[in-house]
């Protein structure tokens, strides 16, 4: 499973000129399929949990990745 936050972070860094991520973004769906992975969407539960982490790390993408359950069956 690959978090939508990963694609979002790559897209933002590409737009800001910090990363040449356009080839990766253009092929995102194919890459995910080739890995036999699925995208994990970001939902309100993830966002709320991420905001409540007692972790002194400010990167919102890292916080979302930590907040997301490892699989869809996790609470």
PDB file of N, CA and C in Angstrom:
ATOM      1  N   UNK A   1       0.838  -1.167   0.000  1.00  0.00           N
ATOM      2  CA  UNK A   1       0.000   0.000   0.000  1.00  0.00           C
ATOM      3  C   UNK A   1       0.891   1.240   0.000  1.00  0.00           C
ATOM      4  N   UNK A   2       0.466   2.198  -0.775  1.00  0.00           N
ATOM      5  CA  UNK A   2       1.229   3.438  -0.914  1.00  0.00           C
ATOM      6  C   UNK A   2       0.296   4.601  -0.592  1.00  0.00           C
ATOM      7  N   UNK A   3       0.701   5.425   0.327  1.00  0.00           N
ATOM      8  CA  UNK A   3      -0.132   6.541   0.746  1.00  0.00           C
ATOM      9  C   UNK A   3      -0.252   7.597  -0.343  1.00  0.00           C
ATOM     10  N   UNK A   4      -1.449   8.146  -0.462  1.00  0.00           N
ATOM     11  CA  UNK A   4      -1.655   9.279  -1.359  1.00  0.00           C
ATOM     12  C   UNK A   4      -0.775  10.452  -0.944  1.00  0.00           C
ATOM     13  N   UNK A   5      -0.379  10.484   0.320  1.00  0.00           N
ATOM     14  CA  UNK A   5       0.514  11.544   0.802  1.00  0.00           C
ATOM     15  C   UNK A   5       1.849  11.524   0.071  1.00  0.00           C
ATOM     16  N   UNK A   6       2.289  10.353  -0.340  1.00  0.00           N
ATOM     17  CA  UNK A   6       3.563  10.256  -1.066  1.00  0.00           C
ATOM     18  C   UNK A   6       3.466  10.948  -2.419  1.00  0.00           C
ATOM     19  N   UNK A   7       2.383  10.693  -3.145  1.00  0.00           N
ATOM     20  CA  UNK A   7       2.183  11.356  -4.436  1.00  0.00           C
ATOM     21  C   UNK A   7       2.027  12.863  -4.239  1.00  0.00           C
ATOM     22  N   UNK A   8       1.310  13.245  -3.216  1.00  0.00           N
ATOM     23  CA  UNK A   8       1.081  14.658  -2.915  1.00  0.00           C
ATOM     24  C   UNK A   8       2.403  15.366  -2.624  1.00  0.00           C
ATOM     25  N   UNK A   9       3.249  14.752  -1.807  1.00  0.00           N
ATOM     26  CA  UNK A   9       4.540  15.367  -1.479  1.00  0.00           C
ATOM     27  C   UNK A   9       5.428  15.481  -2.715  1.00  0.00           C
ATOM     28  N   UNK A  10       5.457  14.455  -3.544  1.00  0.00           N
ATOM     29  CA  UNK A  10       6.250  14.503  -4.777  1.00  0.00           C
ATOM     30  C   UNK A  10       5.734  15.616  -5.680  1.00  0.00           C
ATOM     31  N   UNK A  11       4.417  15.738  -5.796  1.00  0.00           N
ATOM     32  CA  UNK A  11       3.821  16.773  -6.647  1.00  0.00           C
ATOM     33  C   UNK A  11       4.169  18.175  -6.152  1.00  0.00           C
ATOM     34  N   UNK A  12       4.103  18.387  -4.857  1.00  0.00           N
ATOM     35  CA  UNK A  12       4.431  19.707  -4.305  1.00  0.00           C
ATOM     36  C   UNK A  12       5.906  20.028  -4.509  1.00  0.00           C
ATOM     37  N   UNK A  13       6.783  19.073  -4.230  1.00  0.00           N
ATOM     38  CA  UNK A  13       8.214  19.320  -4.415  1.00  0.00           C
ATOM     39  C   UNK A  13       8.551  19.547  -5.886  1.00  0.00           C
ATOM     40  N   UNK A  14       7.827  18.891  -6.777  1.00  0.00           N
ATOM     41  CA  UNK A  14       8.024  19.099  -8.212  1.00  0.00           C
ATOM     42  C   UNK A  14       7.603  20.513  -8.595  1.00  0.00           C
ATOM     43  N   UNK A  15       6.434  20.930  -8.108  1.00  0.00           N
ATOM     44  CA  UNK A  15       5.935  22.271  -8.421  1.00  0.00           C
ATOM     45  C   UNK A  15       6.871  23.352  -7.900  1.00  0.00           C
ATOM     46  N   UNK A  16       7.490  23.113  -6.756  1.00  0.00           N
ATOM     47  CA  UNK A  16       8.407  24.090  -6.165  1.00  0.00           C
ATOM     48  C   UNK A  16       9.803  24.048  -6.781  1.00  0.00           C
ATOM     49  N   UNK A  17      10.036  23.108  -7.686  1.00  0.00           N
ATOM     50  CA  UNK A  17      11.333  22.998  -8.341  1.00  0.00           C
ATOM     51  C   UNK A  17      12.383  22.268  -7.527  1.00  0.00           C
ATOM     52  N   UNK A  18      11.979  21.584  -6.480  1.00  0.00           N
ATOM     53  CA  UNK A  18      12.923  20.857  -5.625  1.00  0.00           C
ATOM     54  C   UNK A  18      13.150  19.421  -6.079  1.00  0.00           C
ATOM     55  N   UNK A  19      12.327  18.972  -7.032  1.00  0.00           N
ATOM     56  CA  UNK A  19      12.392  17.585  -7.466  1.00  0.00           C
ATOM     57  C   UNK A  19      11.888  17.497  -8.895  1.00  0.00           C
ATOM     58  N   UNK A  20      12.516  16.670  -9.707  1.00  0.00           N
ATOM     59  CA  UNK A  20      12.016  16.411 -11.058  1.00  0.00           C
ATOM     60  C   UNK A  20      11.127  15.169 -10.983  1.00  0.00           C
ATOM     61  N   UNK A  21       9.940  15.355 -10.441  1.00  0.00           N
ATOM     62  CA  UNK A  21       9.058  14.224 -10.205  1.00  0.00           C
ATOM     63  C   UNK A  21       8.001  14.001 -11.258  1.00  0.00           C
ATOM     64  N   UNK A  22       7.982  14.831 -12.306  1.00  0.00           N
ATOM     65  CA  UNK A  22       6.929  14.705 -13.313  1.00  0.00           C
ATOM     66  C   UNK A  22       6.884  13.327 -13.965  1.00  0.00           C
ATOM     67  N   UNK A  23       8.036  12.736 -14.329  1.00  0.00           N
ATOM     68  CA  UNK A  23       7.960  11.379 -14.909  1.00  0.00           C
ATOM     69  C   UNK A  23       7.324  10.370 -13.942  1.00  0.00           C
ATOM     70  N   UNK A  24       7.658  10.468 -12.684  1.00  0.00           N
ATOM     71  CA  UNK A  24       7.085   9.569 -11.682  1.00  0.00           C
ATOM     72  C   UNK A  24       5.585   9.812 -11.528  1.00  0.00           C
ATOM     73  N   UNK A  25       5.196  11.065 -11.454  1.00  0.00           N
ATOM     74  CA  UNK A  25       3.781  11.386 -11.298  1.00  0.00           C
ATOM     75  C   UNK A  25       2.969  10.950 -12.509  1.00  0.00           C
ATOM     76  N   UNK A  26       3.537  11.126 -13.697  1.00  0.00           N
ATOM     77  CA  UNK A  26       2.840  10.728 -14.921  1.00  0.00           C
ATOM     78  C   UNK A  26       2.615   9.223 -14.983  1.00  0.00           C
ATOM     79  N   UNK A  27       3.516   8.480 -14.383  1.00  0.00           N
ATOM     80  CA  UNK A  27       3.430   7.016 -14.416  1.00  0.00           C
ATOM     81  C   UNK A  27       2.927   6.435 -13.095  1.00  0.00           C
ATOM     82  N   UNK A  28       2.438   7.270 -12.197  1.00  0.00           N
ATOM     83  CA  UNK A  28       2.083   6.835 -10.848  1.00  0.00           C
ATOM     84  C   UNK A  28       1.193   5.588 -10.841  1.00  0.00           C
ATOM     85  N   UNK A  29       0.094   5.636 -11.568  1.00  0.00           N
ATOM     86  CA  UNK A  29      -0.844   4.506 -11.561  1.00  0.00           C
ATOM     87  C   UNK A  29      -0.194   3.233 -12.071  1.00  0.00           C
ATOM     88  N   UNK A  30       0.620   3.354 -13.111  1.00  0.00           N
ATOM     89  CA  UNK A  30       1.306   2.177 -13.656  1.00  0.00           C
ATOM     90  C   UNK A  30       2.320   1.618 -12.661  1.00  0.00           C
ATOM     91  N   UNK A  31       3.025   2.505 -11.974  1.00  0.00           N
ATOM     92  CA  UNK A  31       4.019   2.065 -10.986  1.00  0.00           C
ATOM     93  C   UNK A  31       3.336   1.351  -9.824  1.00  0.00           C
ATOM     94  N   UNK A  32       2.255   1.927  -9.336  1.00  0.00           N
ATOM     95  CA  UNK A  32       1.518   1.302  -8.235  1.00  0.00           C
ATOM     96  C   UNK A  32       1.012  -0.072  -8.663  1.00  0.00           C
ATOM     97  N   UNK A  33       0.485  -0.160  -9.881  1.00  0.00           N
ATOM     98  CA  UNK A  33      -0.009  -1.445 -10.390  1.00  0.00           C
ATOM     99  C   UNK A  33       1.128  -2.455 -10.547  1.00  0.00           C
ATOM    100  N   UNK A  34       2.274  -2.002 -11.046  1.00  0.00           N
ATOM    101  CA  UNK A  34       3.419  -2.904 -11.238  1.00  0.00           C
ATOM    102  C   UNK A  34       3.926  -3.453  -9.904  1.00  0.00           C
ATOM    103  N   UNK A  35       3.761  -2.687  -8.861  1.00  0.00           N
ATOM    104  CA  UNK A  35       4.165  -3.127  -7.525  1.00  0.00           C
ATOM    105  C   UNK A  35       3.084  -3.986  -6.863  1.00  0.00           C
ATOM    106  N   UNK A  36       1.997  -4.189  -7.585  1.00  0.00           N
ATOM    107  CA  UNK A  36       0.792  -4.841  -7.042  1.00  0.00           C
ATOM    108  C   UNK A  36       0.400  -4.216  -5.707  1.00  0.00           C
ATOM    109  N   UNK A  37       0.484  -2.911  -5.674  1.00  0.00           N
ATOM    110  CA  UNK A  37       0.128  -2.139  -4.488  1.00  0.00           C
ATOM    111  C   UNK A  37      -1.182  -1.403  -4.753  1.00  0.00           C
ATOM    112  N   UNK A  38      -1.692  -0.790  -3.738  1.00  0.00           N
ATOM    113  CA  UNK A  38      -2.869   0.057  -3.876  1.00  0.00           C
ATOM    114  C   UNK A  38      -2.598   1.375  -3.168  1.00  0.00           C
ATOM    115  N   UNK A  39      -3.313   2.406  -3.601  1.00  0.00           N
ATOM    116  CA  UNK A  39      -3.203   3.710  -2.955  1.00  0.00           C
ATOM    117  C   UNK A  39      -4.004   3.705  -1.656  1.00  0.00           C
ATOM    118  N   UNK A  40      -3.452   4.323  -0.634  1.00  0.00           N
ATOM    119  CA  UNK A  40      -4.185   4.539   0.615  1.00  0.00           C
ATOM    120  C   UNK A  40      -4.649   5.995   0.589  1.00  0.00           C
ATOM    121  N   UNK A  41      -5.951   6.236   0.552  1.00  0.00           N
ATOM    122  CA  UNK A  41      -6.417   7.619   0.570  1.00  0.00           C
ATOM    123  C   UNK A  41      -6.194   8.246   1.944  1.00  0.00           C
ATOM    124  N   UNK A  42      -6.185   9.557   1.966  1.00  0.00           N
ATOM    125  CA  UNK A  42      -6.088  10.293   3.230  1.00  0.00           C
ATOM    126  C   UNK A  42      -7.513  10.644   3.637  1.00  0.00           C
ATOM    127  N   UNK A  43      -7.907  10.229   4.823  1.00  0.00           N
ATOM    128  CA  UNK A  43      -9.255  10.572   5.270  1.00  0.00           C
ATOM    129  C   UNK A  43      -9.191  11.445   6.527  1.00  0.00           C
ATOM    130  N   UNK A  44     -10.349  11.873   6.978  1.00  0.00           N
ATOM    131  CA  UNK A  44     -10.412  12.774   8.132  1.00  0.00           C
ATOM    132  C   UNK A  44      -9.810  12.129   9.381  1.00  0.00           C
ATOM    133  N   UNK A  45     -10.035  10.835   9.564  1.00  0.00           N
ATOM    134  CA  UNK A  45      -9.472  10.141  10.728  1.00  0.00           C
ATOM    135  C   UNK A  45      -7.952  10.251  10.720  1.00  0.00           C
ATOM    136  N   UNK A  46      -7.334  10.045   9.549  1.00  0.00           N
ATOM    137  CA  UNK A  46      -5.878  10.149   9.433  1.00  0.00           C
ATOM    138  C   UNK A  46      -5.405  11.555   9.794  1.00  0.00           C
ATOM    139  N   UNK A  47      -6.107  12.561   9.276  1.00  0.00           N
ATOM    140  CA  UNK A  47      -5.707  13.948   9.523  1.00  0.00           C
ATOM    141  C   UNK A  47      -5.813  14.308  11.003  1.00  0.00           C
ATOM    142  N   UNK A  48      -6.902  13.884  11.632  1.00  0.00           N
ATOM    143  CA  UNK A  48      -7.087  14.178  13.053  1.00  0.00           C
ATOM    144  C   UNK A  48      -6.031  13.454  13.886  1.00  0.00           C
ATOM    145  N   UNK A  49      -5.812  12.181  13.579  1.00  0.00           N
ATOM    146  CA  UNK A  49      -4.813  11.406  14.316  1.00  0.00           C
ATOM    147  C   UNK A  49      -3.428  12.032  14.155  1.00  0.00           C
ATOM    148  N   UNK A  50      -3.092  12.444  12.925  1.00  0.00           N
ATOM    149  CA  UNK A  50      -1.784  13.061  12.666  1.00  0.00           C
ATOM    150  C   UNK A  50      -1.605  14.338  13.475  1.00  0.00           C
ATOM    151  N   UNK A  51      -2.673  15.115  13.596  1.00  0.00           N
ATOM    152  CA  UNK A  51      -2.570  16.376  14.341  1.00  0.00           C
ATOM    153  C   UNK A  51      -2.400  16.150  15.835  1.00  0.00           C
ATOM    154  N   UNK A  52      -2.794  14.982  16.305  1.00  0.00           N
ATOM    155  CA  UNK A  52      -2.720  14.686  17.741  1.00  0.00           C
ATOM    156  C   UNK A  52      -1.482  13.894  18.142  1.00  0.00           C
ATOM    157  N   UNK A  53      -0.642  13.567  17.190  1.00  0.00           N
ATOM    158  CA  UNK A  53       0.574  12.828  17.520  1.00  0.00           C
ATOM    159  C   UNK A  53       1.435  13.646  18.480  1.00  0.00           C
ATOM    160  N   UNK A  54       1.907  13.024  19.515  1.00  0.00           N
ATOM    161  CA  UNK A  54       2.803  13.704  20.460  1.00  0.00           C
ATOM    162  C   UNK A  54       4.231  13.447  20.013  1.00  0.00           C
ATOM    163  N   UNK A  55       4.521  13.980  18.862  1.00  0.00           N
ATOM    164  CA  UNK A  55       5.783  13.737  18.185  1.00  0.00           C
ATOM    165  C   UNK A  55       6.272  15.091  17.710  1.00  0.00           C
ATOM    166  N   UNK A  56       7.444  15.490  18.101  1.00  0.00           N
ATOM    167  CA  UNK A  56       7.955  16.810  17.759  1.00  0.00           C
ATOM    168  C   UNK A  56       8.559  16.801  16.360  1.00  0.00           C
ATOM    169  N   UNK A  57       7.729  16.499  15.393  1.00  0.00           N
ATOM    170  CA  UNK A  57       8.161  16.471  13.994  1.00  0.00           C
ATOM    171  C   UNK A  57       7.102  17.221  13.207  1.00  0.00           C
ATOM    172  N   UNK A  58       7.493  18.241  12.496  1.00  0.00           N
ATOM    173  CA  UNK A  58       6.515  19.135  11.878  1.00  0.00           C
ATOM    174  C   UNK A  58       6.162  18.812  10.437  1.00  0.00           C
ATOM    175  N   UNK A  59       6.871  17.903   9.800  1.00  0.00           N
ATOM    176  CA  UNK A  59       6.577  17.596   8.399  1.00  0.00           C
ATOM    177  C   UNK A  59       5.196  16.939   8.310  1.00  0.00           C
ATOM    178  N   UNK A  60       4.223  17.623   7.690  1.00  0.00           N
ATOM    179  CA  UNK A  60       2.863  17.073   7.656  1.00  0.00           C
ATOM    180  C   UNK A  60       2.770  15.756   6.887  1.00  0.00           C
ATOM    181  N   UNK A  61       3.614  15.566   5.893  1.00  0.00           N
ATOM    182  CA  UNK A  61       3.574  14.317   5.133  1.00  0.00           C
ATOM    183  C   UNK A  61       4.042  13.150   5.997  1.00  0.00           C
ATOM    184  N   UNK A  62       5.100  13.357   6.746  1.00  0.00           N
ATOM    185  CA  UNK A  62       5.572  12.306   7.649  1.00  0.00           C
ATOM    186  C   UNK A  62       4.520  11.989   8.705  1.00  0.00           C
ATOM    187  N   UNK A  63       3.857  13.014   9.199  1.00  0.00           N
ATOM    188  CA  UNK A  63       2.831  12.799  10.220  1.00  0.00           C
ATOM    189  C   UNK A  63       1.668  11.983   9.663  1.00  0.00           C
ATOM    190  N   UNK A  64       1.259  12.267   8.436  1.00  0.00           N
ATOM    191  CA  UNK A  64       0.175  11.490   7.807  1.00  0.00           C
ATOM    192  C   UNK A  64       0.609  10.048   7.610  1.00  0.00           C
ATOM    193  N   UNK A  65       1.841   9.839   7.144  1.00  0.00           N
ATOM    194  CA  UNK A  65       2.322   8.472   6.919  1.00  0.00           C
ATOM    195  C   UNK A  65       2.313   7.665   8.212  1.00  0.00           C
ATOM    196  N   UNK A  66       2.678   8.299   9.315  1.00  0.00           N
ATOM    197  CA  UNK A  66       2.664   7.614  10.604  1.00  0.00           C
ATOM    198  C   UNK A  66       1.225   7.364  11.059  1.00  0.00           C
ATOM    199  N   UNK A  67       0.342   8.303  10.779  1.00  0.00           N
ATOM    200  CA  UNK A  67      -1.039   8.206  11.243  1.00  0.00           C
ATOM    201  C   UNK A  67      -1.859   7.164  10.491  1.00  0.00           C
ATOM    202  N   UNK A  68      -1.488   6.897   9.255  1.00  0.00           N
ATOM    203  CA  UNK A  68      -2.289   5.967   8.467  1.00  0.00           C
ATOM    204  C   UNK A  68      -2.080   4.528   8.928  1.00  0.00           C
ATOM    205  N   UNK A  69      -3.173   3.777   8.976  1.00  0.00           N
ATOM    206  CA  UNK A  69      -3.041   2.375   9.374  1.00  0.00           C
ATOM    207  C   UNK A  69      -2.263   1.587   8.327  1.00  0.00           C
ATOM    208  N   UNK A  70      -1.574   0.528   8.753  1.00  0.00           N
ATOM    209  CA  UNK A  70      -0.775  -0.259   7.808  1.00  0.00           C
ATOM    210  C   UNK A  70      -1.614  -1.027   6.796  1.00  0.00           C
ATOM    211  N   UNK A  71      -2.881  -1.245   7.080  1.00  0.00           N
ATOM    212  CA  UNK A  71      -3.754  -1.885   6.097  1.00  0.00           C
ATOM    213  C   UNK A  71      -5.175  -1.392   6.317  1.00  0.00           C
ATOM    214  N   UNK A  72      -6.029  -1.635   5.355  1.00  0.00           N
ATOM    215  CA  UNK A  72      -7.384  -1.091   5.402  1.00  0.00           C
ATOM    216  C   UNK A  72      -8.230  -1.675   6.527  1.00  0.00           C
ATOM    217  N   UNK A  73      -7.830  -2.784   7.093  1.00  0.00           N
ATOM    218  CA  UNK A  73      -8.620  -3.395   8.152  1.00  0.00           C
ATOM    219  C   UNK A  73      -8.245  -2.871   9.530  1.00  0.00           C
ATOM    220  N   UNK A  74      -7.195  -2.073   9.605  1.00  0.00           N
ATOM    221  CA  UNK A  74      -6.783  -1.532  10.902  1.00  0.00           C
ATOM    222  C   UNK A  74      -7.735  -0.437  11.343  1.00  0.00           C
ATOM    223  N   UNK A  75      -8.001  -0.322  12.641  1.00  0.00           N
ATOM    224  CA  UNK A  75      -8.902   0.743  13.125  1.00  0.00           C
ATOM    225  C   UNK A  75      -8.228   2.098  13.093  1.00  0.00           C
TER     226      UNK A  75
END
